[in-house]
mmCIF file of C-alpha atoms and ligand atoms in Angstrom:
data_model
loop_
_atom_site.group_PDB
_atom_site.id
_atom_site.type_symbol
_atom_site.label_atom_id
_atom_site.label_comp_id
_atom_site.label_asym_id
_atom_site.label_seq_id
_atom_site.Cartn_x
_atom_site.Cartn_y
_atom_site.Cartn_z
ATOM 1 C CA MET E 1 -16.366 3.363 25.863
ATOM 2 C CA PRO E 2 -17.459 -0.259 25.396
ATOM 3 C CA ASP E 3 -15.964 -1.778 22.286
ATOM 4 C CA ASN E 4 -19.307 -2.323 20.597
ATOM 5 C CA GLU E 5 -20.221 1.390 20.961
ATOM 6 C CA ARG E 6 -17.137 2.763 19.250
ATOM 7 C CA PRO E 7 -17.495 3.849 15.639
ATOM 8 C CA SER E 8 -16.668 1.392 12.912
ATOM 9 C CA PRO E 9 -13.268 1.998 11.329
ATOM 10 C CA VAL E 10 -14.739 1.038 7.962
ATOM 11 C CA ARG E 11 -16.940 3.585 6.189
ATOM 12 C CA GLY E 12 -20.392 2.240 5.381
ATOM 13 C CA LEU E 13 -20.118 -0.602 7.887
ATOM 14 C CA SER E 14 -21.757 -0.437 11.323
ATOM 15 C CA ARG E 15 -19.648 -1.246 14.395
ATOM 16 C CA ARG E 16 -21.803 -4.334 14.886
ATOM 17 C CA ASP E 17 -21.201 -5.567 11.341
ATOM 18 C CA PHE E 18 -17.507 -4.719 11.632
ATOM 19 C CA LEU E 19 -17.196 -6.869 14.767
ATOM 20 C CA LYS E 20 -19.214 -9.606 13.094
ATOM 21 C CA TYR E 21 -16.863 -9.546 10.128
ATOM 22 C CA SER E 22 -13.854 -9.619 12.467
ATOM 23 C CA SER E 23 -15.282 -12.753 14.113
ATOM 24 C CA PHE E 24 -15.800 -14.326 10.704
ATOM 25 C CA LEU E 25 -12.188 -13.607 9.706
ATOM 26 C CA ALA E 26 -10.913 -14.846 13.076
ATOM 27 C CA ALA E 27 -12.744 -18.141 12.565
ATOM 28 C CA LEU E 28 -11.419 -18.395 9.020
ATOM 29 C CA ILE E 29 -7.779 -17.955 10.038
ATOM 30 C CA GLY E 30 -8.126 -20.219 13.080
ATOM 31 C CA ALA E 31 -7.246 -17.416 15.509
ATOM 32 C CA GLY E 32 -9.047 -19.049 18.455
ATOM 33 C CA PRO E 33 -11.723 -17.673 20.820
ATOM 34 C CA LEU E 34 -9.912 -14.369 21.470
ATOM 35 C CA GLY E 35 -9.145 -13.982 17.812
ATOM 36 C CA ALA E 36 -12.050 -11.681 16.926
ATOM 37 C CA THR E 37 -10.750 -8.951 19.246
ATOM 38 C CA LYS E 38 -7.236 -9.327 17.885
ATOM 39 C CA VAL E 39 -8.507 -9.177 14.332
ATOM 40 C CA ALA E 40 -10.631 -6.095 15.069
ATOM 41 C CA GLU E 41 -7.637 -4.393 16.733
ATOM 42 C CA ALA E 42 -5.428 -5.269 13.798
ATOM 43 C CA ILE E 43 -7.867 -3.779 11.323
ATOM 44 C CA GLU E 44 -8.247 -0.638 13.443
ATOM 45 C CA ALA E 45 -4.519 -0.097 13.569
ATOM 46 C CA ALA E 46 -4.863 1.184 10.040
ATOM 47 C CA THR E 47 -1.621 3.090 9.987
ATOM 48 C CA LYS E 48 0.268 -0.099 10.664
ATOM 49 C CA PHE E 49 -1.441 -1.919 7.822
ATOM 50 C CA PRO E 50 0.657 -3.279 5.037
ATOM 51 C CA ILE E 51 1.019 -1.347 1.867
ATOM 52 C CA VAL E 52 -0.356 -3.466 -0.943
ATOM 53 C CA VAL E 53 0.611 -3.344 -4.595
ATOM 54 C CA TRP E 54 -1.699 -5.229 -6.978
ATOM 55 C CA SER E 55 -0.385 -6.222 -10.395
ATOM 56 C CA ASP E 56 -2.370 -7.582 -13.343
ATOM 57 C CA PHE E 57 -0.522 -9.913 -15.675
ATOM 58 C CA GLN E 58 -2.103 -12.403 -18.138
ATOM 59 C CA GLU E 59 -5.722 -12.585 -16.934
ATOM 60 C CA CYS E 60 -9.289 -11.422 -17.493
ATOM 61 C CA LEU E 61 -9.511 -8.963 -14.572
ATOM 62 C CA GLY E 62 -12.232 -11.174 -13.109
ATOM 63 C CA CYS E 63 -10.470 -11.413 -9.742
ATOM 64 C CA THR E 64 -10.356 -7.620 -9.389
ATOM 65 C CA ILE E 65 -13.989 -7.352 -10.430
ATOM 66 C CA ALA E 66 -15.041 -10.078 -7.997
ATOM 67 C CA LEU E 67 -13.231 -8.237 -5.225
ATOM 68 C CA LEU E 68 -14.630 -4.812 -6.039
ATOM 69 C CA GLN E 69 -18.179 -6.096 -6.506
ATOM 70 C CA ALA E 70 -18.350 -8.092 -3.304
ATOM 71 C CA THR E 71 -21.302 -7.090 -1.117
ATOM 72 C CA ALA E 72 -21.253 -5.809 2.460
ATOM 73 C CA PRO E 73 -19.358 -6.297 4.594
ATOM 74 C CA THR E 74 -16.979 -6.013 1.733
ATOM 75 C CA PRO E 75 -13.376 -7.050 1.369
ATOM 76 C CA ALA E 76 -13.171 -4.078 -0.995
ATOM 77 C CA GLN E 77 -14.136 -1.704 1.829
ATOM 78 C CA LEU E 78 -11.362 -3.108 3.973
ATOM 79 C CA ILE E 79 -8.781 -3.208 1.243
ATOM 80 C CA LEU E 80 -9.536 0.215 -0.194
ATOM 81 C CA GLN E 81 -10.046 2.020 3.116
ATOM 82 C CA GLN E 82 -7.920 0.207 5.664
ATOM 83 C CA ILE E 83 -5.096 -1.242 3.680
ATOM 84 C CA SER E 84 -2.906 1.138 1.778
ATOM 85 C CA LEU E 85 -3.518 -0.027 -1.781
ATOM 86 C CA ALA E 86 -0.701 1.868 -3.425
ATOM 87 C CA TYR E 87 -1.091 0.514 -6.935
ATOM 88 C CA ASN E 88 -3.800 -1.312 -8.881
ATOM 89 C CA GLU E 89 -4.080 -0.698 -12.600
ATOM 90 C CA ALA E 90 -7.846 -1.229 -12.655
ATOM 91 C CA ALA E 91 -8.801 0.773 -9.581
ATOM 92 C CA MET E 92 -6.281 3.599 -9.167
ATOM 93 C CA ALA E 93 -6.533 7.181 -10.352
ATOM 94 C CA PRO E 94 -2.896 7.855 -11.412
ATOM 95 C CA ALA E 95 -1.662 6.776 -14.831
ATOM 96 C CA GLY E 96 1.615 6.704 -16.746
ATOM 97 C CA PHE E 97 4.732 7.908 -14.940
ATOM 98 C CA ASP E 98 2.763 8.777 -11.788
ATOM 99 C CA ALA E 99 1.506 5.195 -11.578
ATOM 100 C CA GLU E 100 4.999 3.850 -12.131
ATOM 101 C CA LYS E 101 6.273 6.137 -9.360
ATOM 102 C CA SER E 102 3.614 4.799 -6.944
ATOM 103 C CA PHE E 103 4.627 1.250 -7.863
ATOM 104 C CA ASN E 104 8.313 1.829 -7.153
ATOM 105 C CA GLN E 105 7.743 3.890 -4.015
ATOM 106 C CA ALA E 106 5.442 1.278 -2.507
ATOM 107 C CA PHE E 107 8.153 -1.380 -2.745
ATOM 108 C CA ASP E 108 10.675 1.035 -1.253
ATOM 109 C CA GLN E 109 8.275 1.387 1.705
ATOM 110 C CA GLY E 110 7.923 -2.393 2.168
ATOM 111 C CA ALA E 111 4.817 -3.398 0.248
ATOM 112 C CA TYR E 112 3.126 -6.769 0.048
ATOM 113 C CA TRP E 113 2.568 -7.741 -3.575
ATOM 114 C CA VAL E 114 -0.695 -9.240 -4.808
ATOM 115 C CA ILE E 115 -0.470 -10.641 -8.331
ATOM 116 C CA GLU E 116 -3.458 -11.498 -10.548
ATOM 117 C CA GLY E 117 -2.745 -13.357 -13.787
ATOM 118 C CA SER E 118 -0.141 -15.750 -15.138
ATOM 119 C CA ILE E 119 3.304 -15.262 -16.660
ATOM 120 C CA PRO E 120 3.451 -15.948 -20.450
ATOM 121 C CA GLU E 121 6.724 -17.858 -20.661
ATOM 122 C CA LYS E 122 6.665 -18.642 -24.424
ATOM 123 C CA ILE E 123 5.539 -15.196 -25.622
ATOM 124 C CA PRO E 124 6.988 -12.825 -23.000
ATOM 125 C CA GLY E 125 5.928 -9.743 -24.926
ATOM 126 C CA SER E 126 2.246 -10.650 -24.763
ATOM 127 C CA ILE E 127 2.103 -8.981 -21.342
ATOM 128 C CA ALA E 128 4.199 -5.864 -20.929
ATOM 129 C CA ILE E 129 3.673 -2.963 -18.522
ATOM 130 C CA GLY E 130 5.608 0.282 -18.842
ATOM 131 C CA GLY E 131 7.892 -1.371 -21.402
ATOM 132 C CA LYS E 132 8.798 -4.296 -19.124
ATOM 133 C CA TYR E 133 7.647 -7.903 -19.540
ATOM 134 C CA ALA E 134 5.529 -9.455 -16.804
ATOM 135 C CA GLY E 135 8.094 -12.189 -16.124
ATOM 136 C CA ASP E 136 10.903 -9.662 -15.780
ATOM 137 C CA ILE E 137 8.781 -7.497 -13.472
ATOM 138 C CA ALA E 138 8.133 -10.570 -11.289
ATOM 139 C CA LYS E 139 11.847 -11.353 -11.007
ATOM 140 C CA GLU E 140 12.860 -7.737 -10.420
ATOM 141 C CA PHE E 141 10.317 -6.935 -7.712
ATOM 142 C CA TYR E 142 10.014 -10.289 -5.914
ATOM 143 C CA PRO E 143 13.098 -9.566 -3.763
ATOM 144 C CA LYS E 144 11.728 -6.107 -2.908
ATOM 145 C CA ALA E 145 8.306 -7.319 -1.737
ATOM 146 C CA LYS E 146 7.616 -8.162 1.907
ATOM 147 C CA GLY E 147 5.543 -11.097 0.721
ATOM 148 C CA VAL E 148 3.958 -12.193 -2.543
ATOM 149 C CA ILE E 149 0.352 -13.410 -2.779
ATOM 150 C CA ALA E 150 -0.982 -14.887 -6.028
ATOM 151 C CA ILE E 151 -4.738 -14.320 -6.246
ATOM 152 C CA GLY E 152 -6.901 -16.402 -8.576
ATOM 153 C CA SER E 153 -6.092 -19.608 -10.430
ATOM 154 C CA CYS E 154 -4.252 -17.794 -13.258
ATOM 155 C CA ALA E 155 -1.602 -16.285 -10.996
ATOM 156 C CA CYS E 156 -1.326 -19.511 -9.004
ATOM 157 C CA PHE E 157 -1.205 -22.126 -11.751
ATOM 158 C CA GLY E 158 -1.836 -20.647 -15.219
ATOM 159 C CA ASN E 159 -5.517 -21.621 -15.307
ATOM 160 C CA VAL E 160 -7.372 -21.514 -18.643
ATOM 161 C CA GLN E 161 -4.430 -19.973 -20.506
ATOM 162 C CA ALA E 162 -2.388 -23.049 -19.530
ATOM 163 C CA HIS E 163 -4.897 -25.415 -21.172
ATOM 164 C CA VAL E 164 -3.157 -27.618 -23.754
ATOM 165 C CA PRO E 165 -1.681 -26.479 -26.142
ATOM 166 C CA ASN E 166 -0.997 -23.436 -23.927
ATOM 167 C CA PRO E 167 0.181 -21.153 -26.754
ATOM 168 C CA THR E 168 1.633 -18.452 -24.471
ATOM 169 C CA GLY E 169 3.329 -20.906 -22.117
ATOM 170 C CA ALA E 170 1.242 -19.575 -19.215
ATOM 171 C CA MET E 171 2.724 -20.380 -15.799
ATOM 172 C CA GLY E 172 1.835 -19.615 -12.213
ATOM 173 C CA VAL E 173 3.945 -16.857 -10.659
ATOM 174 C CA GLY E 174 5.613 -19.156 -8.089
ATOM 175 C CA ALA E 175 6.573 -21.771 -10.709
ATOM 176 C CA TRP E 176 7.897 -19.038 -13.008
ATOM 177 C CA LEU E 177 10.003 -17.476 -10.270
ATOM 178 C CA ARG E 178 11.506 -20.833 -9.320
ATOM 179 C CA GLY E 179 12.188 -21.748 -12.965
ATOM 180 C CA PRO E 180 15.421 -21.458 -15.004
ATOM 181 C CA GLY E 181 17.238 -18.194 -14.360
ATOM 182 C CA GLY E 182 14.831 -17.372 -11.548
ATOM 183 C CA ILE E 183 14.879 -17.436 -7.762
ATOM 184 C CA PRO E 184 15.178 -21.096 -6.644
ATOM 185 C CA ASN E 185 13.451 -20.769 -3.263
ATOM 186 C CA ALA E 186 10.899 -18.129 -4.180
ATOM 187 C CA GLN E 187 7.891 -18.295 -1.840
ATOM 188 C CA VAL E 188 4.459 -17.305 -3.076
ATOM 189 C CA VAL E 189 1.191 -17.730 -1.165
ATOM 190 C CA ASN E 190 -1.338 -19.132 -3.629
ATOM 191 C CA LEU E 191 -5.027 -18.221 -3.297
ATOM 192 C CA PRO E 192 -6.528 -20.049 -6.272
ATOM 193 C CA ARG E 193 -10.165 -20.041 -7.375
ATOM 194 C CA CYS E 194 -11.631 -18.599 -10.521
ATOM 195 C CA PRO E 195 -12.209 -15.820 -9.742
ATOM 196 C CA GLY E 196 -10.119 -15.355 -6.616
ATOM 197 C CA HIS E 197 -12.152 -14.545 -3.515
ATOM 198 C CA GLY E 198 -11.732 -11.274 -1.587
ATOM 199 C CA ASP E 199 -12.248 -13.040 1.735
ATOM 200 C CA ASP E 200 -9.270 -15.310 1.016
ATOM 201 C CA LEU E 201 -7.071 -12.281 0.416
ATOM 202 C CA VAL E 202 -8.287 -10.289 3.417
ATOM 203 C CA ALA E 203 -8.066 -13.345 5.689
ATOM 204 C CA THR E 204 -4.504 -14.033 4.516
ATOM 205 C CA LEU E 205 -3.428 -10.418 5.061
ATOM 206 C CA ILE E 206 -5.117 -10.407 8.480
ATOM 207 C CA TYR E 207 -3.414 -13.710 9.304
ATOM 208 C CA ILE E 208 -0.035 -12.171 8.503
ATOM 209 C CA ILE E 209 -0.798 -9.112 10.650
ATOM 210 C CA VAL E 210 -2.242 -11.007 13.628
ATOM 211 C CA MET E 211 0.142 -13.973 13.600
ATOM 212 C CA GLY E 212 3.227 -12.060 12.420
ATOM 213 C CA LYS E 213 4.155 -14.696 9.826
ATOM 214 C CA LEU E 214 2.943 -16.229 6.615
ATOM 215 C CA PRO E 215 0.445 -19.077 7.083
ATOM 216 C CA ASP E 216 1.402 -22.733 6.758
ATOM 217 C CA LEU E 217 0.975 -23.807 3.161
ATOM 218 C CA ASP E 218 0.048 -27.077 1.498
ATOM 219 C CA HIS E 219 1.836 -28.865 -1.363
ATOM 220 C CA ALA E 220 0.342 -26.354 -3.839
ATOM 221 C CA GLY E 221 1.333 -23.252 -1.872
ATOM 222 C CA ARG E 222 -2.198 -22.671 -0.495
ATOM 223 C CA PRO E 223 -2.800 -21.625 3.137
ATOM 224 C CA LEU E 224 -3.910 -24.697 5.059
ATOM 225 C CA PHE E 225 -6.331 -22.670 7.159
ATOM 226 C CA LEU E 226 -8.309 -21.945 3.985
ATOM 227 C CA TYR E 227 -7.584 -24.946 1.756
ATOM 228 C CA GLY E 228 -7.376 -27.729 4.336
ATOM 229 C CA GLN E 229 -10.649 -29.378 3.324
ATOM 230 C CA THR E 230 -12.125 -30.557 0.071
ATOM 231 C CA ILE E 231 -15.283 -29.158 -1.467
ATOM 232 C CA HIS E 232 -16.686 -32.652 -0.835
ATOM 233 C CA ASP E 233 -15.894 -32.402 2.907
ATOM 234 C CA THR E 234 -18.093 -29.358 3.374
ATOM 235 C CA CYS E 235 -20.636 -29.834 0.570
ATOM 236 C CA GLU E 236 -24.302 -29.558 1.409
ATOM 237 C CA ARG E 237 -25.035 -32.379 -1.084
ATOM 238 C CA ARG E 238 -22.714 -34.805 0.710
ATOM 239 C CA ALA E 239 -25.580 -36.644 2.406
ATOM 240 C CA HIS E 240 -26.924 -37.492 -1.052
ATOM 241 C CA PHE E 241 -23.513 -38.817 -2.108
ATOM 242 C CA GLU E 242 -23.451 -41.018 0.967
ATOM 243 C CA ALA E 243 -27.017 -42.130 0.275
ATOM 244 C CA GLY E 244 -26.194 -42.940 -3.347
ATOM 245 C CA GLU E 245 -28.547 -40.271 -4.687
ATOM 246 C CA PHE E 246 -27.028 -38.868 -7.861
ATOM 247 C CA VAL E 247 -27.955 -36.504 -10.668
ATOM 248 C CA GLU E 248 -27.726 -38.681 -13.789
ATOM 249 C CA GLN E 249 -28.203 -35.898 -16.307
ATOM 250 C CA PHE E 250 -28.929 -32.210 -15.986
ATOM 251 C CA GLY E 251 -32.623 -31.450 -15.566
ATOM 252 C CA ASP E 252 -33.561 -34.931 -14.339
ATOM 253 C CA GLU E 253 -35.370 -35.857 -11.148
ATOM 254 C CA GLY E 254 -32.097 -35.875 -9.198
ATOM 255 C CA SER E 255 -31.336 -32.319 -10.364
ATOM 256 C CA GLN E 256 -34.712 -31.135 -9.173
ATOM 257 C CA LYS E 257 -34.168 -32.819 -5.809
ATOM 258 C CA ARG E 258 -30.672 -31.268 -5.532
ATOM 259 C CA TRP E 259 -28.889 -34.616 -5.329
ATOM 260 C CA CYS E 260 -25.153 -35.149 -5.685
ATOM 261 C CA PHE E 261 -23.364 -34.125 -8.920
ATOM 262 C CA TYR E 262 -20.637 -36.772 -8.751
ATOM 263 C CA LYS E 263 -21.879 -38.730 -11.767
ATOM 264 C CA VAL E 264 -22.115 -35.639 -13.981
ATOM 265 C CA GLY E 265 -18.509 -34.741 -13.331
ATOM 266 C CA CYS E 266 -18.244 -33.042 -9.933
ATOM 267 C CA LYS E 267 -14.573 -32.590 -9.001
ATOM 268 C CA GLY E 268 -15.394 -31.736 -5.375
ATOM 269 C CA PRO E 269 -13.863 -34.928 -3.938
ATOM 270 C CA ALA E 270 -10.422 -33.962 -5.310
ATOM 271 C CA THR E 271 -10.616 -30.182 -4.896
ATOM 272 C CA TYR E 272 -9.332 -28.229 -1.905
ATOM 273 C CA ALA E 273 -10.998 -24.837 -1.364
ATOM 274 C CA PRO E 274 -13.240 -23.024 1.139
ATOM 275 C CA CYS E 275 -16.043 -22.316 -1.389
ATOM 276 C CA ALA E 276 -18.762 -23.837 0.805
ATOM 277 C CA ILE E 277 -17.564 -21.792 3.766
ATOM 278 C CA ASN E 278 -17.161 -18.232 2.512
ATOM 279 C CA ARG E 279 -19.262 -18.595 -0.664
ATOM 280 C CA TRP E 280 -20.139 -15.848 -3.143
ATOM 281 C CA ASN E 281 -22.707 -13.079 -3.677
ATOM 282 C CA GLY E 282 -22.636 -11.804 -0.121
ATOM 283 C CA ARG E 283 -21.874 -15.373 1.027
ATOM 284 C CA THR E 284 -25.314 -16.569 -0.043
ATOM 285 C CA SER E 285 -24.526 -18.916 -2.930
ATOM 286 C CA TRP E 286 -21.789 -20.987 -4.523
ATOM 287 C CA CYS E 287 -21.162 -23.158 -7.579
ATOM 288 C CA ILE E 288 -22.704 -26.316 -6.119
ATOM 289 C CA HIS E 289 -26.056 -24.515 -5.940
ATOM 290 C CA ALA E 290 -26.040 -24.486 -9.736
ATOM 291 C CA GLY E 291 -23.846 -27.323 -10.991
ATOM 292 C CA PRO E 292 -20.812 -29.521 -10.387
ATOM 293 C CA CYS E 293 -17.494 -28.245 -9.050
ATOM 294 C CA THR E 294 -14.930 -27.955 -11.872
ATOM 295 C CA GLY E 295 -11.958 -28.090 -9.509
ATOM 296 C CA CYS E 296 -10.733 -24.580 -10.348
ATOM 297 C CA SER E 297 -8.532 -24.280 -7.247
ATOM 298 C CA GLU E 298 -6.382 -27.250 -8.299
ATOM 299 C CA ASP E 299 -3.135 -26.955 -10.240
ATOM 300 C CA ASN E 300 -3.605 -27.842 -13.933
ATOM 301 C CA PHE E 301 -7.299 -28.642 -13.494
ATOM 302 C CA TRP E 302 -8.203 -27.781 -17.105
ATOM 303 C CA ASN E 303 -5.940 -30.573 -18.320
ATOM 304 C CA ASP E 304 -6.082 -33.058 -15.446
ATOM 305 C CA PHE E 305 -9.847 -32.895 -14.847
ATOM 306 C CA SER E 306 -10.995 -32.867 -18.475
ATOM 307 C CA PRO E 307 -13.510 -33.863 -19.662
ATOM 308 C CA LEU E 308 -15.205 -31.809 -16.997
ATOM 309 C CA ARG E 309 -18.533 -33.620 -17.264
ATOM 310 C CA GLU E 310 -17.102 -37.123 -16.724
ATOM 311 C CA PRO E 311 -17.003 -38.581 -13.185
ATOM 312 C CA LEU E 312 -13.652 -38.594 -11.424
ATOM 313 C CA PRO E 313 -12.075 -42.048 -11.593
ATOM 314 C CA ASN E 314 -11.124 -44.017 -8.495
ATOM 315 C CA ILE E 315 -13.507 -42.304 -6.108
ATOM 316 C CA PRO E 316 -15.179 -44.962 -3.971
ATOM 317 C CA VAL E 317 -18.907 -44.395 -4.022
ATOM 318 C CA PRO E 318 -21.256 -45.978 -1.516
ATOM 319 C CA ALA E 319 -23.107 -49.185 -2.257
ATOM 320 C CA ILE E 320 -26.781 -49.161 -1.441
ATOM 321 C CA GLN E 321 -28.273 -52.520 -0.499
ATOM 322 C CA GLY E 322 -25.438 -54.252 -2.320
ATOM 323 C CA VAL E 323 -25.764 -52.196 -5.522
ATOM 324 C CA SER E 324 -22.938 -49.828 -6.436
ATOM 325 C CA ALA E 325 -23.911 -46.200 -6.885
ATOM 326 C CA GLN E 326 -22.018 -46.307 -10.193
ATOM 327 C CA ASN E 327 -24.691 -48.642 -11.508
ATOM 328 C CA ILE E 328 -27.933 -47.861 -9.807
ATOM 329 C CA GLY E 329 -28.821 -44.687 -11.692
ATOM 330 C CA LEU E 330 -32.360 -43.516 -11.321
ATOM 331 C CA GLY E 331 -33.291 -47.020 -10.251
ATOM 332 C CA LEU E 332 -32.504 -45.614 -6.853
ATOM 333 C CA ALA E 333 -35.907 -43.972 -6.876
ATOM 334 C CA ALA E 334 -37.329 -47.446 -6.435
ATOM 335 C CA VAL E 335 -35.463 -47.954 -3.168
ATOM 336 C CA THR E 336 -37.886 -47.373 -0.327
ATOM 337 C CA GLY E 337 -37.692 -44.267 1.786
ATOM 338 C CA VAL E 338 -37.464 -46.469 4.870
ATOM 339 C CA GLY E 339 -34.388 -48.217 3.477
ATOM 340 C CA LEU E 340 -32.671 -44.924 2.655
ATOM 341 C CA ALA E 341 -33.460 -43.442 6.024
ATOM 342 C CA ALA E 342 -31.998 -46.520 7.719
ATOM 343 C CA HIS E 343 -28.890 -46.234 5.539
ATOM 344 C CA LEU E 344 -28.400 -42.564 6.371
ATOM 345 C CA VAL E 345 -28.807 -43.217 10.091
ATOM 346 C CA GLY E 346 -26.246 -46.020 9.778
ATOM 347 C CA GLN E 347 -23.800 -43.707 7.985
ATOM 348 C CA THR E 348 -24.182 -41.032 10.623
ATOM 349 C CA VAL E 349 -23.826 -43.429 13.548
ATOM 350 C CA SER E 350 -20.746 -45.054 11.989
ATOM 351 C CA GLY E 351 -19.211 -41.608 11.535
ATOM 352 C CA ARG E 352 -18.820 -42.107 7.788
ATOM 353 C CA LEU E 353 -21.033 -39.182 6.911
ATOM 354 C CA PHE E 354 -19.007 -35.963 6.567
ATOM 355 C CA LYS E 355 -15.742 -37.751 7.174
ATOM 356 C CA GLY E 356 -12.875 -35.817 5.572
ATOM 357 C CA GLY E 357 -10.538 -36.646 2.766
ATOM 358 C CA PRO E 358 -10.332 -36.357 -0.986
ATOM 359 C CA ASN E 359 -11.970 -39.717 -1.519
ATOM 360 C CA GLY E 360 -14.586 -39.309 1.152
ATOM 361 C CA ASN E 361 -12.817 -42.102 2.967
ATOM 362 C CA GLY E 362 -11.020 -40.228 5.694
ATOM 363 C CA GLU E 363 -7.770 -39.481 3.866
ATOM 364 C CA SER E 364 -6.095 -36.354 5.082
ATOM 365 C CA HIS E 365 -4.955 -33.334 3.107
ATOM 366 C CA PRO E 366 -2.199 -34.255 0.645
ATOM 367 C CA GLN E 367 0.731 -32.611 2.373
ATOM 368 C CA ALA E 368 3.924 -32.850 0.417
ATOM 369 C CA GLU E 369 7.033 -30.779 0.802
ATOM 370 C CA LYS E 370 6.184 -27.101 1.060
ATOM 371 C CA LYS E 371 6.496 -25.594 -2.363
ATOM 372 C CA ASP E 372 5.840 -21.988 -1.472
ATOM 373 C CA GLY E 373 7.068 -22.075 2.079
ATOM 374 C CA ASP E 374 6.892 -19.885 5.125
ATOM 375 C CA GLN E 375 7.915 -16.332 5.856
ATOM 376 C CA LYS E 376 10.303 -14.740 3.402
HETATM 377 S S1 SF4 C 401 -8.576 -16.587 -11.985
HETATM 378 FE FE1 SF4 C 401 -10.413 -16.563 -13.291
HETATM 379 S S2 SF4 C 401 -11.381 -14.576 -12.853
HETATM 380 FE FE2 SF4 C 401 -9.275 -14.433 -12.067
HETATM 381 S S3 SF4 C 401 -8.097 -13.505 -13.760
HETATM 382 FE FE3 SF4 C 401 -7.963 -15.766 -13.991
HETATM 383 S S4 SF4 C 401 -9.647 -16.331 -15.418
HETATM 384 FE FE4 SF4 C 401 -10.058 -14.240 -14.647
HETATM 385 S S1 SF4 C 402 -19.462 -35.109 -5.405
HETATM 386 FE FE1 SF4 C 402 -19.728 -32.893 -5.590
HETATM 387 S S2 SF4 C 402 -21.936 -32.504 -5.342
HETATM 388 FE FE2 SF4 C 402 -21.507 -34.561 -4.591
HETATM 389 S S3 SF4 C 402 -21.166 -34.294 -2.412
HETATM 390 FE FE3 SF4 C 402 -19.173 -34.257 -3.367
HETATM 391 S S4 SF4 C 402 -18.762 -32.109 -3.745
HETATM 392 FE FE4 SF4 C 402 -20.959 -32.268 -3.345
#
């Protein structure tokens, strides 16, 4: 039977949509032209799928909700039907000792561990499950897990709970594990965003299945195939940045014309994430449709990027007809359309438009030593 006539392995998803989703995942993980078939085969080999345990530590449950409420084709369909989700406090039926039994058994069977939420280092007792503290659970079960994936900015870096003065001492799971009395070389795959995105999780799990190893990670423990470009690199408002067309204040003419948010605090030039690529709400919209990027996929962004509505320093912005974009403001409206068109053509021809890098100047991804490493 031709592949496209076989039934879909995912309930509620047509074979056509299943293959389409497989192609999307294959593109996301960089699996090459034959990748879609491999991805589809991997998903269909359901019995070989990893067992997944999902823990909730110090968080708001927003990542779980974002995952479960995603629209078709849904990561939730894949995770709940095709991946053996052995334990998730928010979504599972068992409770009490039965739940604890599922948790332990799953690790005995070789589970991957997805963690949502941070570790409260200063007040360990603020998060306790079954009489054990979150930090102790992390240290006890890390060695038993086949791989550990931190989903959402809380689990990766502490997020809002880590905002100064950080009363609970919130830490990302990887940093906690590698801390005093921990596991020095602990490797955690970080999938930050607030909330975490189901596609990032499914793509990472599929990557592990198809490639047989953990993905290459950047300096912050994020898979390079997902976090290799800045928001600025892939932003639909980038042409306006290059043209020096900026929103000066919310609700102004620039806002109505959907110009660039840089001057009202957009952190896109310094933020690595695939938000423009896999988006939200059935992949139809993302933050930049509504306002500036806050940089939520970056370590310590609440502290480092505050105040959130101030422009990032040291980002070179284009000069238009000798006038810096920092200074032109709405005076830009006076620049003739012919002049702007000529400028844009010049940018495109020179290759400057859509050039990569955190500063929009062609710098590459900030690779440092791998913090969260390769395969365990
Ligand atoms: S990353 Fe955001 S949505 Fe997810 S648990 Fe933390 S605060 Fe909630
Ligand atoms: S500064 Fe922000 S809004 Fe402007 S192009 Fe970059 S990412 Fe997009």
